[in-house]
Structures are given as structure tokens and as C-alpha cells.
Coordinates of C-alpha atoms in Angstrom, one line a residue:
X180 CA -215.9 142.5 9.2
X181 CA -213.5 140.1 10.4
X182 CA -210.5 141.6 8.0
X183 CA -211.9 145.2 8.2
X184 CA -211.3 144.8 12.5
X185 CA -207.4 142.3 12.0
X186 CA -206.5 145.5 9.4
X187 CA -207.6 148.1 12.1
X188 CA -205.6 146.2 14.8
X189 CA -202.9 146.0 12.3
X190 CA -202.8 150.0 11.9
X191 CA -203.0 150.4 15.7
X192 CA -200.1 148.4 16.5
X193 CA -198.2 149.9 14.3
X194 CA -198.9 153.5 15.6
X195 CA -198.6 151.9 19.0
X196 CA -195.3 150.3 18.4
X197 CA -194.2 153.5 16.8
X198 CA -194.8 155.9 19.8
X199 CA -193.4 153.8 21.8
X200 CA -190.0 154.0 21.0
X201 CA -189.7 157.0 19.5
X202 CA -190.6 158.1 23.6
X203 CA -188.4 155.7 24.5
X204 CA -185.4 157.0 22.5
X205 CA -186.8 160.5 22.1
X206 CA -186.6 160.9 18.4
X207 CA -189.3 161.7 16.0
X208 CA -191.3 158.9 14.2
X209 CA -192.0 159.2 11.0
X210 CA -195.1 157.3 9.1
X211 CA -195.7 157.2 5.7
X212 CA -197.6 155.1 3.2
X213 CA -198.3 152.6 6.1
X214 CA -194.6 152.3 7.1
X215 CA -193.3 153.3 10.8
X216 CA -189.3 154.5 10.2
X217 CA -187.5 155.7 13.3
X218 CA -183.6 157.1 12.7
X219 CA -181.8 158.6 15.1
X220 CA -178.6 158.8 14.0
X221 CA -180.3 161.4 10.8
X222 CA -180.9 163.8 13.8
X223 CA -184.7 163.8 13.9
X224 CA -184.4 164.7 17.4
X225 CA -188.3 165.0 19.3
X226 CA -189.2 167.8 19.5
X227 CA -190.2 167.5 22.8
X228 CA -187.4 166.1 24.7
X229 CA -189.3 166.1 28.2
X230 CA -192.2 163.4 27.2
X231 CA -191.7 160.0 28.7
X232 CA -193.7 157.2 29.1
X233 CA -195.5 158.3 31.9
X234 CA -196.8 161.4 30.6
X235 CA -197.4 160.5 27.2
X236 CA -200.8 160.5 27.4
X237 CA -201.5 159.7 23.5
X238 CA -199.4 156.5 23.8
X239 CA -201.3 155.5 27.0
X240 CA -204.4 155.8 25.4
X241 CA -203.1 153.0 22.7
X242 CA -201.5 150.9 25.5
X243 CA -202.1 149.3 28.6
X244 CA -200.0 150.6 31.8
X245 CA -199.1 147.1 32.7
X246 CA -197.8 146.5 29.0
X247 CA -196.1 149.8 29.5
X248 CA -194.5 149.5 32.5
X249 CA -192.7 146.7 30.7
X250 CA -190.3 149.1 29.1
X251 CA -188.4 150.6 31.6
X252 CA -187.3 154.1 30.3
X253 CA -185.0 154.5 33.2
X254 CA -182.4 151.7 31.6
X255 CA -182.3 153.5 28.4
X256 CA -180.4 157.1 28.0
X257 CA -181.0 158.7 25.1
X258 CA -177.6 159.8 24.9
X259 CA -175.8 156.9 24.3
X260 CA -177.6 155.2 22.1
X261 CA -179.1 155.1 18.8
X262 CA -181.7 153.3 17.0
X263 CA -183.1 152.4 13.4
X264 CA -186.1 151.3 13.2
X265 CA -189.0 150.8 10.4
X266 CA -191.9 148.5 10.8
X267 CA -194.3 147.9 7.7
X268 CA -197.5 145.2 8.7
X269 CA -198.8 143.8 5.5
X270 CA -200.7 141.3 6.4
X271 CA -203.1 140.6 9.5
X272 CA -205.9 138.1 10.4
X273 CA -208.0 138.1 13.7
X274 CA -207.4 135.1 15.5
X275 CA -210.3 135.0 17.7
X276 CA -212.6 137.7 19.9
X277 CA -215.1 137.0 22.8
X278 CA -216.9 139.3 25.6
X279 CA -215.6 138.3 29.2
X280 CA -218.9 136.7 30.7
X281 CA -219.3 138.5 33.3
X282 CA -222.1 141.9 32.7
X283 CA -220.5 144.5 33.9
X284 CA -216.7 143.8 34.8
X285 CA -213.7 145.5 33.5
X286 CA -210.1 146.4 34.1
X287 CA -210.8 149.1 35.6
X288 CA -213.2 148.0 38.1
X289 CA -211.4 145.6 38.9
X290 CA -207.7 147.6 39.5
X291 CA -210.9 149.6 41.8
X292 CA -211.9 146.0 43.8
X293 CA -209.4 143.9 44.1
X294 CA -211.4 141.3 45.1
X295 CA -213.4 140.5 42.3
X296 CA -210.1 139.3 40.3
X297 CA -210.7 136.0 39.6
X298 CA -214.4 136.3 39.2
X299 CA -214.1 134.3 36.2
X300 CA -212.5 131.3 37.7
X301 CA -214.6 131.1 40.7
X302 CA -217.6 130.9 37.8
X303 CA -215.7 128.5 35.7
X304 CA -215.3 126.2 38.8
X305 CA -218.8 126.7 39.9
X306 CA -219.9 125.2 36.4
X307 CA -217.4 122.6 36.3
X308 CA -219.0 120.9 39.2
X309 CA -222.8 121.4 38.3
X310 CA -223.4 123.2 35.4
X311 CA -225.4 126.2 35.5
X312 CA -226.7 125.8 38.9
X313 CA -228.3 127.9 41.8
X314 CA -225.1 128.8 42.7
X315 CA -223.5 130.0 39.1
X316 CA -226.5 132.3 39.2
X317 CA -226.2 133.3 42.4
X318 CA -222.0 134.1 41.5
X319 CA -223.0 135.8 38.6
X320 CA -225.8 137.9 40.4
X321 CA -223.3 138.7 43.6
X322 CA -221.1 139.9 40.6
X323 CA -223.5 141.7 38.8
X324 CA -224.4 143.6 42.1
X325 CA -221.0 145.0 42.5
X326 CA -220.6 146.2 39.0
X327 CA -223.8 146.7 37.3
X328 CA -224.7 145.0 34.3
X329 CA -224.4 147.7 31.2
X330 CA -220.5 147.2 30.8
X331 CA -219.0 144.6 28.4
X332 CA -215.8 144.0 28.2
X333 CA -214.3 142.3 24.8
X334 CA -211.0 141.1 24.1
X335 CA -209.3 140.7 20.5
X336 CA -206.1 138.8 19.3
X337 CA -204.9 139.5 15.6
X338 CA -201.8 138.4 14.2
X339 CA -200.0 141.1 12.1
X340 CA -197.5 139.7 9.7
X341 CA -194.4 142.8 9.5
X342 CA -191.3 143.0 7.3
X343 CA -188.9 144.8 10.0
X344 CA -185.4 146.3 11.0
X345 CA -184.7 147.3 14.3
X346 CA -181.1 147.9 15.5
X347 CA -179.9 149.7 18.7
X348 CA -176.2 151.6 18.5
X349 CA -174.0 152.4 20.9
X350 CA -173.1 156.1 19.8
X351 CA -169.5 156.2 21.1
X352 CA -168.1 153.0 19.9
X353 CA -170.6 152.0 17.0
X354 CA -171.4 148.8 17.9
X355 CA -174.9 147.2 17.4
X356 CA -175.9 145.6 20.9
X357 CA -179.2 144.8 19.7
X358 CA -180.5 143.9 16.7
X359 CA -179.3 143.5 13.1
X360 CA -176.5 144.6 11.4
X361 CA -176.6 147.4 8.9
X362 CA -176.2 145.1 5.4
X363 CA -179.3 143.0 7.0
X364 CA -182.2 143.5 4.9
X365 CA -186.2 143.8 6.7
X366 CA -187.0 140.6 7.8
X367 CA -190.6 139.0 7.8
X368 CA -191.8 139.3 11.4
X369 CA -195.5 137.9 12.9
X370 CA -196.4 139.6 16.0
X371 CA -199.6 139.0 18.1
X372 CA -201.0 141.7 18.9
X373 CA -203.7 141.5 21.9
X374 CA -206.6 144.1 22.4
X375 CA -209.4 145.0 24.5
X376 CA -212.5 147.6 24.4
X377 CA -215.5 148.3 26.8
X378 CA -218.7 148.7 25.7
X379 CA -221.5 150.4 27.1
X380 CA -225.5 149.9 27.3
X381 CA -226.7 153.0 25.6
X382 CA -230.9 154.1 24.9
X383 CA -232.7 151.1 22.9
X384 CA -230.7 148.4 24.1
X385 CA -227.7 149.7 21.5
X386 CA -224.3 149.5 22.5
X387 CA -221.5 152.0 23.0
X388 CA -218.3 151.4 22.0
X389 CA -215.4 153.0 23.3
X390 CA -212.0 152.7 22.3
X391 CA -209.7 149.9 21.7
X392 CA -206.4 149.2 23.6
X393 CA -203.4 147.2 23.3
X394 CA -202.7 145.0 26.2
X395 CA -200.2 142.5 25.1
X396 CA -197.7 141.8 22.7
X397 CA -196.4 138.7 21.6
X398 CA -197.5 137.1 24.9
X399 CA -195.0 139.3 26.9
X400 CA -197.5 139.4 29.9
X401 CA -198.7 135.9 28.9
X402 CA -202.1 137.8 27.7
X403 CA -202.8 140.6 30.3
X404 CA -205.5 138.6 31.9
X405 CA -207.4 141.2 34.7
X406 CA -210.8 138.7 35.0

């Protein structure tokens, strides 16, 4: 189950990554054979100049809004640049997975009550000093009363090994001002990819699951920790 899940995340990430800047840059992404190739300069305009990141709604449903507001859409114009891109994962492996342990907590709720960010150190610290105590259940139950006790939340890292080009063109003078140059060949690339699903209590004490997310990249937001 282990590969199944890392090849999943793998497939994700790529689709993620994809989206991404072909909103960013509005051209069309193409994806074929499990390969992610983005070229602007061969005209493959989008088709639908107007979406952005902020009304994308199929990319937001892959990625995290803090992970998303990382990529400011306002510095890049469309216009004056141009980019090649192809991204091909071959390989991934899950690098570890546990449930936050707290019944019930979740980004969401937590974005919703501010207060109960941290929840999670305040328990590790309660058990630090005596172990599982009248007071870690009694943190745990205050918790529990806040945010109900059939949510889960679980969090996933995979690392996705990726040959890769990415280049970005300035269209007037020709110049690569990020990137590789055009006689570079795909380079070998591992990224880690971060993710994170709810799940829900459902009849029979079965569990829900809804639908996985990717939070952080690479450790650009030094793991998108919300508990």
C-alpha cells in the first residue's frame, strides 16, 4: 500500500505542479504518458486567459491557499515572458504518514478558532512533564469539546524523484532569467512533496476519506504546520 499511496502522491504533484504554472503563465499544459510539458513560446495560449490563481478552483482543490499564496501572480505578466517546462516523476517513495492526535482537529477548524493553534504543543508539554496525566486528558477532552471527535486529520510526505527542465524567457530580448539554458538536457530532480486528507467517522465505526491536498513543497513553508 505503501508504493500504491508514494505513486498516487507522485501523479498528484505532478498535476499540481502542472496547473500551477500553466495559470501562472496562462498557457495550456499538456500531459501525456505521465509527462507534464508546458511551452509557451509554440503558442499554446490558455484558452481561458481570465483564470488566476484565485479562481482556479480545480488547482485549489489540489493545493493549499497558504502554499498558493506563495506564488504571487501579480509579479509575473504573461506578456513578457516565456516558459518551458516538462516535469516527468519516475520514481517516488513515502517517507512517513501519521494522524494528528488530536480527534477532531483540522485546518479548517482551526483557520475557524484561532485559538486552538497550538493544541498540539500545549499536549506535548502537558506529557513532557507527567506523562499521560489528569491534565493531558483533561487537554485532550477540552479539545475534543470544541471540535468533536469524528474528524481525523492525516498528513503524508513522499519524495518524488523527476527528470526536469524549466526555463523562464524574457520575450523581447531572449534571455533566460531563470532556469536552464536551451542545450541543457532534463536534469534528475527529488522534490518532497507534503500532503494532507480528513477523514470522517461514517455508520459502523468506518472511515470516510475525503480528498488529499498538497500543502508543501520542498519545505517552502517549512511543512505547513496548522496544529
Amino acid at each position: 500500500w505503501e508504493s500504491d499511496l508514494a505513486t498516487g502522491f507522485a501523479v498528484a504533484f505532478e498535476f499540481a505542479v502542472g496547473e500551477l504554472l500553466g495559470t501562472l503563465f496562462r498557457v495550456s499544459v499538456n500531459d501525456d504518458n505521465g509527462v507534464v510539458t508546458i511551452d509557451s513560446s509554440q503558442g499554446s495560449s490558455n484558452s481561458s486567459p481570465t483564470t488566476t490563481i484565485d479562481n482556479n478552483e480545480y488547482l485549489k482543490n489540489m493545493m493549499d491557499k497558504k502554499l498558493l499564496a506563495q506564488f504571487n501572480q501579480s509579479i509575473i505578466n504573461p506578456e513578457d515572458y516565456q516558459i518551458k517546462f516538462s516535469l516527468r516523476p519516475f520514481q517516488a517513495e513515502l517517507q512517513n504518514i501519521f494522524a494528528v492526535p488530536v480527534p477532531g482537529l483540522t485546518r479548517d477548524i482551526v483557520e475557524e478558532k484561532q485559538y486552538l493553534k497550538g493544541a498540539i504543543y500545549r499536549l506535548h508539554n502537558a506529557y513532557d512533564e507527567n506523562g499521560f496525566d489528569e491534565n493531558y486528558f483533561d487537554l485532550v477532552t477540552e479539545f475534543a469539546k470544541e471540535v468533536g471527535y469524528s474528524k481525523r486529520t492525516v498528513i503524508a510526505e513522499a519524495s518524488v524523484k523527476c527528470k526536469e527542465f524549466f526555463q523562464v524567457k524574457d520575450k523581447t530580448t531572449g534571455q533566460v532569467i531563470q532556469g536552464m539554458e536551451d542545450d541543457c538536457e532534463e536534469e534528475e530532480v527529488i522534490h518532497l512533496a507534503r500532503f494532507e486528507v480528513v477523514t470522517d467517522e461514517a455508520e459502523r465505526g468506518e472511515r470516510v476519506i475525503g480528498a488529499w491536498k498538497l500543502i508543501d513543497v520542498d519545505d517552502l513553508l517549512e511543512g505547513n504546520v496548522f496544529h
